[in-house]
PDB file of C-alpha atoms in Angstrom:
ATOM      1  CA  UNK A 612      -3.708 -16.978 -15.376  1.00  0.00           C
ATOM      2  CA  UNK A 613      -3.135 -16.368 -11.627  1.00  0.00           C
ATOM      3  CA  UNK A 614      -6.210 -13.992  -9.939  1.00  0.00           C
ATOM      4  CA  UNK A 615      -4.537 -11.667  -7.273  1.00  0.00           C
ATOM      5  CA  UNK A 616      -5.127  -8.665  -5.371  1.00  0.00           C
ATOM      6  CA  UNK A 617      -2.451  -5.854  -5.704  1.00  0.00           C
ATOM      7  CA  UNK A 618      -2.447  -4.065  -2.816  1.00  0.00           C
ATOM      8  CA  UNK A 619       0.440  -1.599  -4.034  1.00  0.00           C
ATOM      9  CA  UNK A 620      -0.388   0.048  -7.133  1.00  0.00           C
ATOM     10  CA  UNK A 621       0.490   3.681  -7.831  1.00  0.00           C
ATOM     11  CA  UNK A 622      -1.452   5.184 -10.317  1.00  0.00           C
ATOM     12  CA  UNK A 623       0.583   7.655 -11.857  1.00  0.00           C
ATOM     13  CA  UNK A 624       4.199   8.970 -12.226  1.00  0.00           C
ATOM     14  CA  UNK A 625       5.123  12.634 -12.609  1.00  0.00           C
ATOM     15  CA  UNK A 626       6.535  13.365 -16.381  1.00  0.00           C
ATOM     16  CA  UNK A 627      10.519  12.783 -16.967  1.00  0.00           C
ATOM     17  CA  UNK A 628      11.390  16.247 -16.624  1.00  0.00           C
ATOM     18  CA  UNK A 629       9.841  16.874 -13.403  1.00  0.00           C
ATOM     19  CA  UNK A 630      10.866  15.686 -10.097  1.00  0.00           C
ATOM     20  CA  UNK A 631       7.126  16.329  -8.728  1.00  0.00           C
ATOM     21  CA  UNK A 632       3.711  14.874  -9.313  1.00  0.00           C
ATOM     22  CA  UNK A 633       0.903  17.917  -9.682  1.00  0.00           C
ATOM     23  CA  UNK A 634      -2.312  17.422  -9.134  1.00  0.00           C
ATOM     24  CA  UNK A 635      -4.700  18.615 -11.620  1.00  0.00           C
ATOM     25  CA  UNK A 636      -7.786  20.648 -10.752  1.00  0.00           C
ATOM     26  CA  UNK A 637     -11.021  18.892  -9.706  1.00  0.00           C
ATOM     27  CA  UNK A 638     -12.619  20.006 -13.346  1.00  0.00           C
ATOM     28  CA  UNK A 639      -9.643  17.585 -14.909  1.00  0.00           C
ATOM     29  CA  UNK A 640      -9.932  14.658 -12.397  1.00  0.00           C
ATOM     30  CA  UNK A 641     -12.607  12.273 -14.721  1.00  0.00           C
ATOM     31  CA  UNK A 642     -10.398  12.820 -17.924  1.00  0.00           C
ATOM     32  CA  UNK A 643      -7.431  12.270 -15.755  1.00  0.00           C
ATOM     33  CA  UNK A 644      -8.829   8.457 -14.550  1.00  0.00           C
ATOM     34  CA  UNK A 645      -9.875   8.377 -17.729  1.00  0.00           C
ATOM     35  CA  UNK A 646      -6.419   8.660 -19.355  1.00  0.00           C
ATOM     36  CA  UNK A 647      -4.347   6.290 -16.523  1.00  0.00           C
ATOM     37  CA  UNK A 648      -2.853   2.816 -17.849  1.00  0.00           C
ATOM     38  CA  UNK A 649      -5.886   0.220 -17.229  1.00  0.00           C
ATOM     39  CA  UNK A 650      -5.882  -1.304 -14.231  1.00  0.00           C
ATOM     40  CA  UNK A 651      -5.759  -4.702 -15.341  1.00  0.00           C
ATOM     41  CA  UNK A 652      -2.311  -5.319 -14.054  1.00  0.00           C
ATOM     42  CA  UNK A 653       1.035  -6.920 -15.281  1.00  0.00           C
ATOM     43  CA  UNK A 654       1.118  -9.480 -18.052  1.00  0.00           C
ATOM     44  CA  UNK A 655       0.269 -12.599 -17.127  1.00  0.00           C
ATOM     45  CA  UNK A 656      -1.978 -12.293 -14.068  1.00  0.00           C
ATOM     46  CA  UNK A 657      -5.890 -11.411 -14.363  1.00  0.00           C
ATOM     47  CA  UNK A 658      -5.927  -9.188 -11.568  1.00  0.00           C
ATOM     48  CA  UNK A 659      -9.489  -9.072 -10.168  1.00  0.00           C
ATOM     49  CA  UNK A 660      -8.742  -6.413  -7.488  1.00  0.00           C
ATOM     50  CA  UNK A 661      -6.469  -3.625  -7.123  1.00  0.00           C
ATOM     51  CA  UNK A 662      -5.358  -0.951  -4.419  1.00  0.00           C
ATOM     52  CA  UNK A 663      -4.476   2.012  -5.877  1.00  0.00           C
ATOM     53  CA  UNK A 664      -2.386   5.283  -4.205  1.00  0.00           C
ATOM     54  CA  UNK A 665      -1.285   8.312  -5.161  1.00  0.00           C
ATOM     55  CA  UNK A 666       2.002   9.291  -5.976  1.00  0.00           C
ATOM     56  CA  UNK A 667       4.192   9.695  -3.136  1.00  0.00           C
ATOM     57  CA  UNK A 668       5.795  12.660  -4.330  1.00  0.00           C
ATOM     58  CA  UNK A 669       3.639  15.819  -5.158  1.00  0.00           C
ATOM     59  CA  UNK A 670       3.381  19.845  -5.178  1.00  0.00           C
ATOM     60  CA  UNK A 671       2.423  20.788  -2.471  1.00  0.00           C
ATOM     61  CA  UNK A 672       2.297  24.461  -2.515  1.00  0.00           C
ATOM     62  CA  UNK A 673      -1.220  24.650  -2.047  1.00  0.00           C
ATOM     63  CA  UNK A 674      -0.870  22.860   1.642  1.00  0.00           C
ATOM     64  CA  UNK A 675      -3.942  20.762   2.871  1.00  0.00           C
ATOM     65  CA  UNK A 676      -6.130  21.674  -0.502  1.00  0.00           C
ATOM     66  CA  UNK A 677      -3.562  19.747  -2.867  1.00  0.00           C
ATOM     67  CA  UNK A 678      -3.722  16.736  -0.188  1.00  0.00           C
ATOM     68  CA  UNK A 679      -7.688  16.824  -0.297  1.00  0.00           C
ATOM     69  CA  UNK A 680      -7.683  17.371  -4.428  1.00  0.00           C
ATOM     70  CA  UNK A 681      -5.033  14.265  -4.725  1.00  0.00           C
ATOM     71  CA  UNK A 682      -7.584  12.378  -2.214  1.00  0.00           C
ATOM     72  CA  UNK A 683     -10.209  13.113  -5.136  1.00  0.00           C
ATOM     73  CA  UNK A 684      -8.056  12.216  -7.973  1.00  0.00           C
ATOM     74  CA  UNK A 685      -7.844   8.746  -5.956  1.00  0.00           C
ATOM     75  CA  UNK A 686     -11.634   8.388  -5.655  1.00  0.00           C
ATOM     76  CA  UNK A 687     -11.882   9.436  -9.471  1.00  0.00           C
ATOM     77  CA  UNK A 688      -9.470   7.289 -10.536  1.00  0.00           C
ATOM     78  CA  UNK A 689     -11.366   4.067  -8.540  1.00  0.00           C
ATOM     79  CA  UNK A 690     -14.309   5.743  -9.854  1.00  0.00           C
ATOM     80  CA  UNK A 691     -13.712   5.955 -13.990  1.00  0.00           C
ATOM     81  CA  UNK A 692     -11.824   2.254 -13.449  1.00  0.00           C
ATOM     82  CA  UNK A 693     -15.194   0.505 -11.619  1.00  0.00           C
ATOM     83  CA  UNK A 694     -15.604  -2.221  -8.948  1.00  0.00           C
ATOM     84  CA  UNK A 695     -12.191  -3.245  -9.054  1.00  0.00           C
ATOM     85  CA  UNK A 696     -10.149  -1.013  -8.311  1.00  0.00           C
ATOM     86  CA  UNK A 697      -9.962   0.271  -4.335  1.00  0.00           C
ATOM     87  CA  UNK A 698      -8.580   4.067  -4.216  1.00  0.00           C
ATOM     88  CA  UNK A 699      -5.982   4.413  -1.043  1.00  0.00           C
ATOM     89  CA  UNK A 700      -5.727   8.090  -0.077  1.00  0.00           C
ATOM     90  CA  UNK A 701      -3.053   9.927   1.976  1.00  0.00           C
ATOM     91  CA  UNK A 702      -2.384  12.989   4.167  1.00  0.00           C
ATOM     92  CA  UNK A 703       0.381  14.638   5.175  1.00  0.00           C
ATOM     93  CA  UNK A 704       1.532  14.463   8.689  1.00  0.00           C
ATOM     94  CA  UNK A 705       3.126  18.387   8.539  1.00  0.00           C
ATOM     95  CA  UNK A 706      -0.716  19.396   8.333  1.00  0.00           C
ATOM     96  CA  UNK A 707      -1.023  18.600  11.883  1.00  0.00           C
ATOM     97  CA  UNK A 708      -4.798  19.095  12.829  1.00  0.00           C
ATOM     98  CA  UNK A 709      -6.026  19.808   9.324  1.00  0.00           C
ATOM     99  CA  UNK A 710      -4.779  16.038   8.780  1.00  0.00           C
ATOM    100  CA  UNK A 711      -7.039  14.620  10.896  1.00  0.00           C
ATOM    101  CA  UNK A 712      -9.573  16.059   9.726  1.00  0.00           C
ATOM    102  CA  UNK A 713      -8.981  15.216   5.892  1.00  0.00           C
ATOM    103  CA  UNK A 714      -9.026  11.382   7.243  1.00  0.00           C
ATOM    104  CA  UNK A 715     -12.329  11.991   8.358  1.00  0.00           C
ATOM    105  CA  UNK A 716     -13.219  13.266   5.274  1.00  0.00           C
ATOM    106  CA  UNK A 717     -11.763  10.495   3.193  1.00  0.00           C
ATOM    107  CA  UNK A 718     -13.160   8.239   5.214  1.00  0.00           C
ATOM    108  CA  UNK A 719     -16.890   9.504   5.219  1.00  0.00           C
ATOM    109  CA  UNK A 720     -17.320  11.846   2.576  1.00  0.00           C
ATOM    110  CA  UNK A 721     -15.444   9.785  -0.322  1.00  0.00           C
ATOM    111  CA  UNK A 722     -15.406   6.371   1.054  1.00  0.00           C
ATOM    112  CA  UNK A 723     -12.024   5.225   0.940  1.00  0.00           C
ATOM    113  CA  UNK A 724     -10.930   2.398   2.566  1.00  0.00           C
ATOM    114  CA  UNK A 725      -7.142   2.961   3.507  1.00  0.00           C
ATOM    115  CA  UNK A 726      -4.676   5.462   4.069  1.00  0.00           C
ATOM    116  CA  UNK A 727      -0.940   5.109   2.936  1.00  0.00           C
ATOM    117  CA  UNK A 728       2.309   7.295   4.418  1.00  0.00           C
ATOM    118  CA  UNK A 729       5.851   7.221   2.693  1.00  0.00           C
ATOM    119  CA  UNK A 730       7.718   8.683   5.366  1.00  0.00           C
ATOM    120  CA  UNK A 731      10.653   9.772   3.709  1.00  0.00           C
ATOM    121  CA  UNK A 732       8.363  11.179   1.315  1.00  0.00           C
ATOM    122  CA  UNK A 733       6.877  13.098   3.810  1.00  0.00           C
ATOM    123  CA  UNK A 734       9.980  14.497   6.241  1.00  0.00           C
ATOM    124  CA  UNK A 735       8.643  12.506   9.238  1.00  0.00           C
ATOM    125  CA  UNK A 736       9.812   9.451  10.964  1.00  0.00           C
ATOM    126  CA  UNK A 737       7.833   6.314  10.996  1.00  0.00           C
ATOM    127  CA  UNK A 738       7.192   6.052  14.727  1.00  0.00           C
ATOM    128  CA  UNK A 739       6.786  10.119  15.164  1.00  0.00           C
ATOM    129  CA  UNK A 740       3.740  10.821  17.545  1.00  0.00           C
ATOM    130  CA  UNK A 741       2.433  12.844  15.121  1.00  0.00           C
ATOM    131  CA  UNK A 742       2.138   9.630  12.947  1.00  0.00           C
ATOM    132  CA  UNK A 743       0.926   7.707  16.154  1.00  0.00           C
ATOM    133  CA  UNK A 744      -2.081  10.443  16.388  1.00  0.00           C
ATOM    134  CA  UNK A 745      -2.745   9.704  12.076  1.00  0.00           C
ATOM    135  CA  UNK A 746      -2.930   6.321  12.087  1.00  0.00           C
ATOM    136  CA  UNK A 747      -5.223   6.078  16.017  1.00  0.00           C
ATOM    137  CA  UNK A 748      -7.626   8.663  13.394  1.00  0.00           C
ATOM    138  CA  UNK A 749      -7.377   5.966  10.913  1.00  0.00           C
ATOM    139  CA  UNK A 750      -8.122   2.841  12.647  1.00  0.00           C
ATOM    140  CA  UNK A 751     -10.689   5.188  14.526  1.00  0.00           C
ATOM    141  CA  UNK A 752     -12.268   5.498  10.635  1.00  0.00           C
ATOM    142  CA  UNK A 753     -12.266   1.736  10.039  1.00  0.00           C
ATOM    143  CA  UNK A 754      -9.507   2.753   7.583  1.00  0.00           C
ATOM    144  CA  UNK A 755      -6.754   0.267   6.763  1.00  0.00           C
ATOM    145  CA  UNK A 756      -3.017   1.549   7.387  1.00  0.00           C
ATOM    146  CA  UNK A 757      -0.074   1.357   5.023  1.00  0.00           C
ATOM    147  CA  UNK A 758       3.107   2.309   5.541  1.00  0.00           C
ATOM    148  CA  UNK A 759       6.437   2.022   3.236  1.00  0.00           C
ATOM    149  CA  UNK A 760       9.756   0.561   4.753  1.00  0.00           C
ATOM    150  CA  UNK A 761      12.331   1.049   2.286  1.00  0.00           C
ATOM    151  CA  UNK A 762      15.424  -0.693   2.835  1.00  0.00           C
ATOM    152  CA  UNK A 763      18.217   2.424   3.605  1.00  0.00           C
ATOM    153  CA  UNK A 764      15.590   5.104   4.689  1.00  0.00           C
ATOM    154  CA  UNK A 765      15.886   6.099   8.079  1.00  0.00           C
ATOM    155  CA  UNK A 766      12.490   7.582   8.150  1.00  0.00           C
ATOM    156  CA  UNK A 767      11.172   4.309   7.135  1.00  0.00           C
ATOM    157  CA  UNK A 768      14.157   1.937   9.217  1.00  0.00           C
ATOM    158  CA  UNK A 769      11.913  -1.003   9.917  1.00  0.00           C
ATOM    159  CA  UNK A 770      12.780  -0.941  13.708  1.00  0.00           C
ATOM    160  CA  UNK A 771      10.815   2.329  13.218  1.00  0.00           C
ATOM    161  CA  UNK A 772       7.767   0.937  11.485  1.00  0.00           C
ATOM    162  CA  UNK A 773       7.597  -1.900  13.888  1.00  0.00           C
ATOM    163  CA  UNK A 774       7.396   0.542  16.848  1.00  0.00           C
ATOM    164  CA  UNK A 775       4.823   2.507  15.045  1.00  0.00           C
ATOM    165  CA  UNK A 776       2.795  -1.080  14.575  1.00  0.00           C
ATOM    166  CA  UNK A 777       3.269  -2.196  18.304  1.00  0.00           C
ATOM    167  CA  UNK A 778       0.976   0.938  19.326  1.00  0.00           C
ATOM    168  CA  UNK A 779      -2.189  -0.717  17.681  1.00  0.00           C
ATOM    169  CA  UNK A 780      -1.691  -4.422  18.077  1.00  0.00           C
ATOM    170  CA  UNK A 781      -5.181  -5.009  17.167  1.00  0.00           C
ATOM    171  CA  UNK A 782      -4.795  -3.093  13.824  1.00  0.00           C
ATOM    172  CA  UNK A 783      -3.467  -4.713  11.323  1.00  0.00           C
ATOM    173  CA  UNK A 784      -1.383  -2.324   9.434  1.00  0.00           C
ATOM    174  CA  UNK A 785       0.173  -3.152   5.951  1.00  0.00           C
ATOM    175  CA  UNK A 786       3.821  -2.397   5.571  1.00  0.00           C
ATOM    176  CA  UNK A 787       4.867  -2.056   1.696  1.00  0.00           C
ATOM    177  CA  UNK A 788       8.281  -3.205   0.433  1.00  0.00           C
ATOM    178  CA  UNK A 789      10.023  -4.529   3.305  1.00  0.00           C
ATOM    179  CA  UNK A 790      10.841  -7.747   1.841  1.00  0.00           C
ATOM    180  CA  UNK A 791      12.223  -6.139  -1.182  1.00  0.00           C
ATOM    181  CA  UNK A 792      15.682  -6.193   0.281  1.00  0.00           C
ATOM    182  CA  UNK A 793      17.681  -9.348   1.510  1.00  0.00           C
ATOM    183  CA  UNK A 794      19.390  -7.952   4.545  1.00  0.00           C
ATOM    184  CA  UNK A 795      15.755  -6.450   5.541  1.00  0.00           C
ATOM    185  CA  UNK A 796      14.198  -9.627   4.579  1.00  0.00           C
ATOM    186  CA  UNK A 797      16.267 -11.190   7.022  1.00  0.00           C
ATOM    187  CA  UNK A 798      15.481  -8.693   9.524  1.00  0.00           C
ATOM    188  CA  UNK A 799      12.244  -9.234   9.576  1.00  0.00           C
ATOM    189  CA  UNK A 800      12.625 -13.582   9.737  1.00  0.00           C
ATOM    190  CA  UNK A 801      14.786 -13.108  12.573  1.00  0.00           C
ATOM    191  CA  UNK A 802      12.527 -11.332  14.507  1.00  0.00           C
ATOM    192  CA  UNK A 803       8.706 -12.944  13.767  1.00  0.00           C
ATOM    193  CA  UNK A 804       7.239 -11.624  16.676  1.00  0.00           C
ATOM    194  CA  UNK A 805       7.586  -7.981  16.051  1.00  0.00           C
ATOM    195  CA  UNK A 806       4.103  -6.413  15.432  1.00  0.00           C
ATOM    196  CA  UNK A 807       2.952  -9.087  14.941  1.00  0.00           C
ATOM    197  CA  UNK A 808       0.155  -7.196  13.510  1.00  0.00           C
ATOM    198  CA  UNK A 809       2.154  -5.985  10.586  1.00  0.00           C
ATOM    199  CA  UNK A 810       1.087  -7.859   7.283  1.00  0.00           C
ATOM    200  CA  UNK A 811       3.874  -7.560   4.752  1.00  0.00           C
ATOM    201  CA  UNK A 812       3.357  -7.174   1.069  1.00  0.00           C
ATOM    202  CA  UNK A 813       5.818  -8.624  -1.498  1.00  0.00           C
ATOM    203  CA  UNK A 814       6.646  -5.382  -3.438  1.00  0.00           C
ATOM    204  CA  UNK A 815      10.046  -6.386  -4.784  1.00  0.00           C
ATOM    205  CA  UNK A 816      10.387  -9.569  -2.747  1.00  0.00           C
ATOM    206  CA  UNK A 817      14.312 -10.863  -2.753  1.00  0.00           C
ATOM    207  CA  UNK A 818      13.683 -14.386  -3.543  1.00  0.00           C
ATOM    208  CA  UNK A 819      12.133 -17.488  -5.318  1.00  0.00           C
ATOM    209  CA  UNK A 820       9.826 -19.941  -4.926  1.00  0.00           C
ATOM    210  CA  UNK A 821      11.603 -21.578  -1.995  1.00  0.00           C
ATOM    211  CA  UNK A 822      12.401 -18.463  -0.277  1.00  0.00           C
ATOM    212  CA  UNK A 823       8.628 -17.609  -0.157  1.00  0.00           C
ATOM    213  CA  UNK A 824       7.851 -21.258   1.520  1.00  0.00           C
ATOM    214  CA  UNK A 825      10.131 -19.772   4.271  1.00  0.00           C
ATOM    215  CA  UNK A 826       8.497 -17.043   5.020  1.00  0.00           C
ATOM    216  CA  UNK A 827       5.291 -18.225   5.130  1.00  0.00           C
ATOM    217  CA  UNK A 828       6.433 -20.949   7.476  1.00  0.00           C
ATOM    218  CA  UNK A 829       8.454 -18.427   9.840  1.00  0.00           C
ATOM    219  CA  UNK A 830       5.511 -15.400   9.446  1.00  0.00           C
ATOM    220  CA  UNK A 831       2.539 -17.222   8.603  1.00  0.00           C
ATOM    221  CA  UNK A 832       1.137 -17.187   5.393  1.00  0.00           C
ATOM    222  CA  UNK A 833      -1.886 -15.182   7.110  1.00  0.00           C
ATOM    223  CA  UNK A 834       0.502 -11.849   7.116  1.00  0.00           C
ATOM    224  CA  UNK A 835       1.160 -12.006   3.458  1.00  0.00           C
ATOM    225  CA  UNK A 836      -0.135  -9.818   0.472  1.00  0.00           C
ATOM    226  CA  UNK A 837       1.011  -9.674  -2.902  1.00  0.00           C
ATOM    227  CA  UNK A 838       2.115  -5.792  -3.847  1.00  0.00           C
ATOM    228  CA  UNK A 839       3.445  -5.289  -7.486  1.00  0.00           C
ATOM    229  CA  UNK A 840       5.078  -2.369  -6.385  1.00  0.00           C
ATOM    230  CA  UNK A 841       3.856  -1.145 -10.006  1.00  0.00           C
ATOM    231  CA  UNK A 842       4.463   2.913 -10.354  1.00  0.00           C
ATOM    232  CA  UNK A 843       6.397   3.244  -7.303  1.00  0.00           C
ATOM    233  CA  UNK A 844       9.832   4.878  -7.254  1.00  0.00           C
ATOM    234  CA  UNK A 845      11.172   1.286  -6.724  1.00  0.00           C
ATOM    235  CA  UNK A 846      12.439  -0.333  -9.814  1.00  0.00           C
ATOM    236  CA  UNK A 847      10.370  -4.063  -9.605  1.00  0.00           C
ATOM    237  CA  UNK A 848       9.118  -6.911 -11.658  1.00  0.00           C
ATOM    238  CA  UNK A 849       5.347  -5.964 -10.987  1.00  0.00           C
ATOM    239  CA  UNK A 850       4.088  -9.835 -11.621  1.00  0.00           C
ATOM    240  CA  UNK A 851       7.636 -11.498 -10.422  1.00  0.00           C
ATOM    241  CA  UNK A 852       6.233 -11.676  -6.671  1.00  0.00           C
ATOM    242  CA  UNK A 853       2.728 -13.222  -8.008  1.00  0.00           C
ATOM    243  CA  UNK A 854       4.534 -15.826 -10.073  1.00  0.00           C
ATOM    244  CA  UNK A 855       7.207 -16.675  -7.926  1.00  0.00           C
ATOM    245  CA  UNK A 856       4.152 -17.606  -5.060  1.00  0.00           C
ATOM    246  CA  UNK A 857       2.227 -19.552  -7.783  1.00  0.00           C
ATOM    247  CA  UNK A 858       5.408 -21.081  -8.693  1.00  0.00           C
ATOM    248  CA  UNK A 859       5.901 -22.773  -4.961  1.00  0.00           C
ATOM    249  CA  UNK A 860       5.281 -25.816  -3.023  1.00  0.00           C
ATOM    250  CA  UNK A 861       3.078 -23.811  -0.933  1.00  0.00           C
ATOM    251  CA  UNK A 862      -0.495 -25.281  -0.358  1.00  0.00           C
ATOM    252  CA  UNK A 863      -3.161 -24.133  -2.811  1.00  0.00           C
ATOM    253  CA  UNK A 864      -5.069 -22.572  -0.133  1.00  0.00           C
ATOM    254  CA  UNK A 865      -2.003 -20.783   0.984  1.00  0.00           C
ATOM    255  CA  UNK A 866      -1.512 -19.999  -2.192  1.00  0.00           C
ATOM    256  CA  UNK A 867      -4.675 -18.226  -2.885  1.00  0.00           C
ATOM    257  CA  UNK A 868      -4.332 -17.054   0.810  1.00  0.00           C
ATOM    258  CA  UNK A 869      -1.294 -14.659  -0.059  1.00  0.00           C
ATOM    259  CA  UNK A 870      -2.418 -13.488  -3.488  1.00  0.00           C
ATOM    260  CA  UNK A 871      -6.093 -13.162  -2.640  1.00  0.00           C
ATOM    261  CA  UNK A 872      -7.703 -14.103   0.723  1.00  0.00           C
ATOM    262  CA  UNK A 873      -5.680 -12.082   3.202  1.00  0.00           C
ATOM    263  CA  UNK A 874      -5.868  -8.833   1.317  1.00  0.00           C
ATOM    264  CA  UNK A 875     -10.114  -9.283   0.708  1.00  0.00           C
ATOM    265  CA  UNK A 876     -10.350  -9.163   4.380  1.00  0.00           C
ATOM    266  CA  UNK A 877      -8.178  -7.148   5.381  1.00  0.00           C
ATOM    267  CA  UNK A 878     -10.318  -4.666   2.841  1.00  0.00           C
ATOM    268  CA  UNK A 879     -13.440  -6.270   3.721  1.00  0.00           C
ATOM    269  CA  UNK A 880     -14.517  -7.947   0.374  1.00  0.00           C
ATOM    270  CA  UNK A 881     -14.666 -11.416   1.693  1.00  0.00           C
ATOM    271  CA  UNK A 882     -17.612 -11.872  -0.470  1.00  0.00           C
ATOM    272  CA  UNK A 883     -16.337 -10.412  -3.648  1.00  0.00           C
ATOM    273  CA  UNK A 884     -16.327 -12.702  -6.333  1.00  0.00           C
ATOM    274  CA  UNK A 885     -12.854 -13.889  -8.088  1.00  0.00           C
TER     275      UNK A 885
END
């Protein structure tokens, strides 16, 4: 068995027929938790930790009150599921002042520990100042950062997400799915210095064993997670990215490095137990 921490996990999807996640009311939230998959992970790997979000694509008729009731839902969810599992919230960057003030609220009201944006999700480019002013709030909160860069998005075009990154470069900020696409991939080797703050997760990760040796060698095996990618809107192996690192020639430490290590610091659970 391979012990890893996911730090991409989405914990629900909305049903076949509709295009949009809804939140339920807060009465609903415990049998909700209560009824999403276990968090134990994909077959094959005995996942001690896991960062979950909330879908990336909700109702949101209701404005900053169905952001705040998802943020719940999260903290329910990590609640029902125990030690485990680490609930990421999210707000919206169209809610402007009212967003700012829901990260303070997730961060010391409910005690989350990161925030995640999908900015094609949410009509906004990457490197928009209104996404500048979210994640300064963020870091401000001791919250960690994440931020999807699909492959063809424009609102998520990686030069975009690095710019974002290069405003904070003593934040590290988590950037989901980049590697998930070879072109990007290559993007991203070609350039190592970009934000250099940026740790990349291997949602998706175009590759095998040898592929990942050259990554770590050309990023640093320091600026590595693993990210199943599990529940996202990307279609993904969940465990491939886990196996395919426990598969290589890289050195057991960086081994445990990029499936465990870097992600219990970066969520500051050095001392949690594996």
């Amino acid at each position: 068995m391979v012990q890893v921490f996911d730090v991409h996990r989405h914990f629900d999807h909305p049903p076949a027929d509709e295009a949009l996640f809804r939140v339920p009311p807060r009465a609903e939230h415990v049998e909700f938790a209560e009824g999403v998959a276990a968090m134990s992970g994909p077959s094959r790997l005995d996942e001690v930790f896991v960062a979950v979000h909330p879908p990336s694509y909700y109702v949101l008729t209701e404005g900053i009150e169905a952001t705040r009731r998802l943020n719940d839902l999260a903290h329910s969810v990590a609640e029902v599921h125990g030690a485990g599992v680490v609930p990421v919230g999210t707000v919206e960057p169209h809610h402007g002042e009212a967003a700012l003030a829901e990260i303070d609220r997730v961060a010391l009201e409910l005690g989350l520990t990161a925030l995640g944006w999908r900015p094609r999700a949410q009509g906004v480019f990457a490197d928009a100042p209104t996404m500048t002013s979210l994640v300064a709030r963020a870091a401000d909160r001791g919250l960690v950062p994440m931020v999807h860069a699909s492959a063809g998005s424009g609102n998520e075009a990686l030069w975009r997400v690095w710019r974002l990154a290069e405003r904070f470069p003593s934040v590290p900020i988590v950037v989901l799915g980049a590697l998930s696409d070879w072109d990007q991939k290559q993007e991203v080797l070609a350039q190592p210095d970009r934000a250099s703050n940026v740790v990349y997760d291997l949602t998706g990760f175009f590759g095998e064993a040898e592929d990942i040796e050259g990554v770590a060698a050309r990023l640093g095996a320091e600026r590595l997670v693993f990210g199943s990618g599990a529940g996202c809107d990307l279609l993904v192996d969940g465990d491939r990215a886990a196996r395919v690192v426990a598969d290589s020639a890289l050195a057991e430490p960086l081994k445990r490095a990029v499936l465990w290590d870097n992600a219990a610091r970066l969520f500051g659970l050095e001392g949690a137990q594996t």
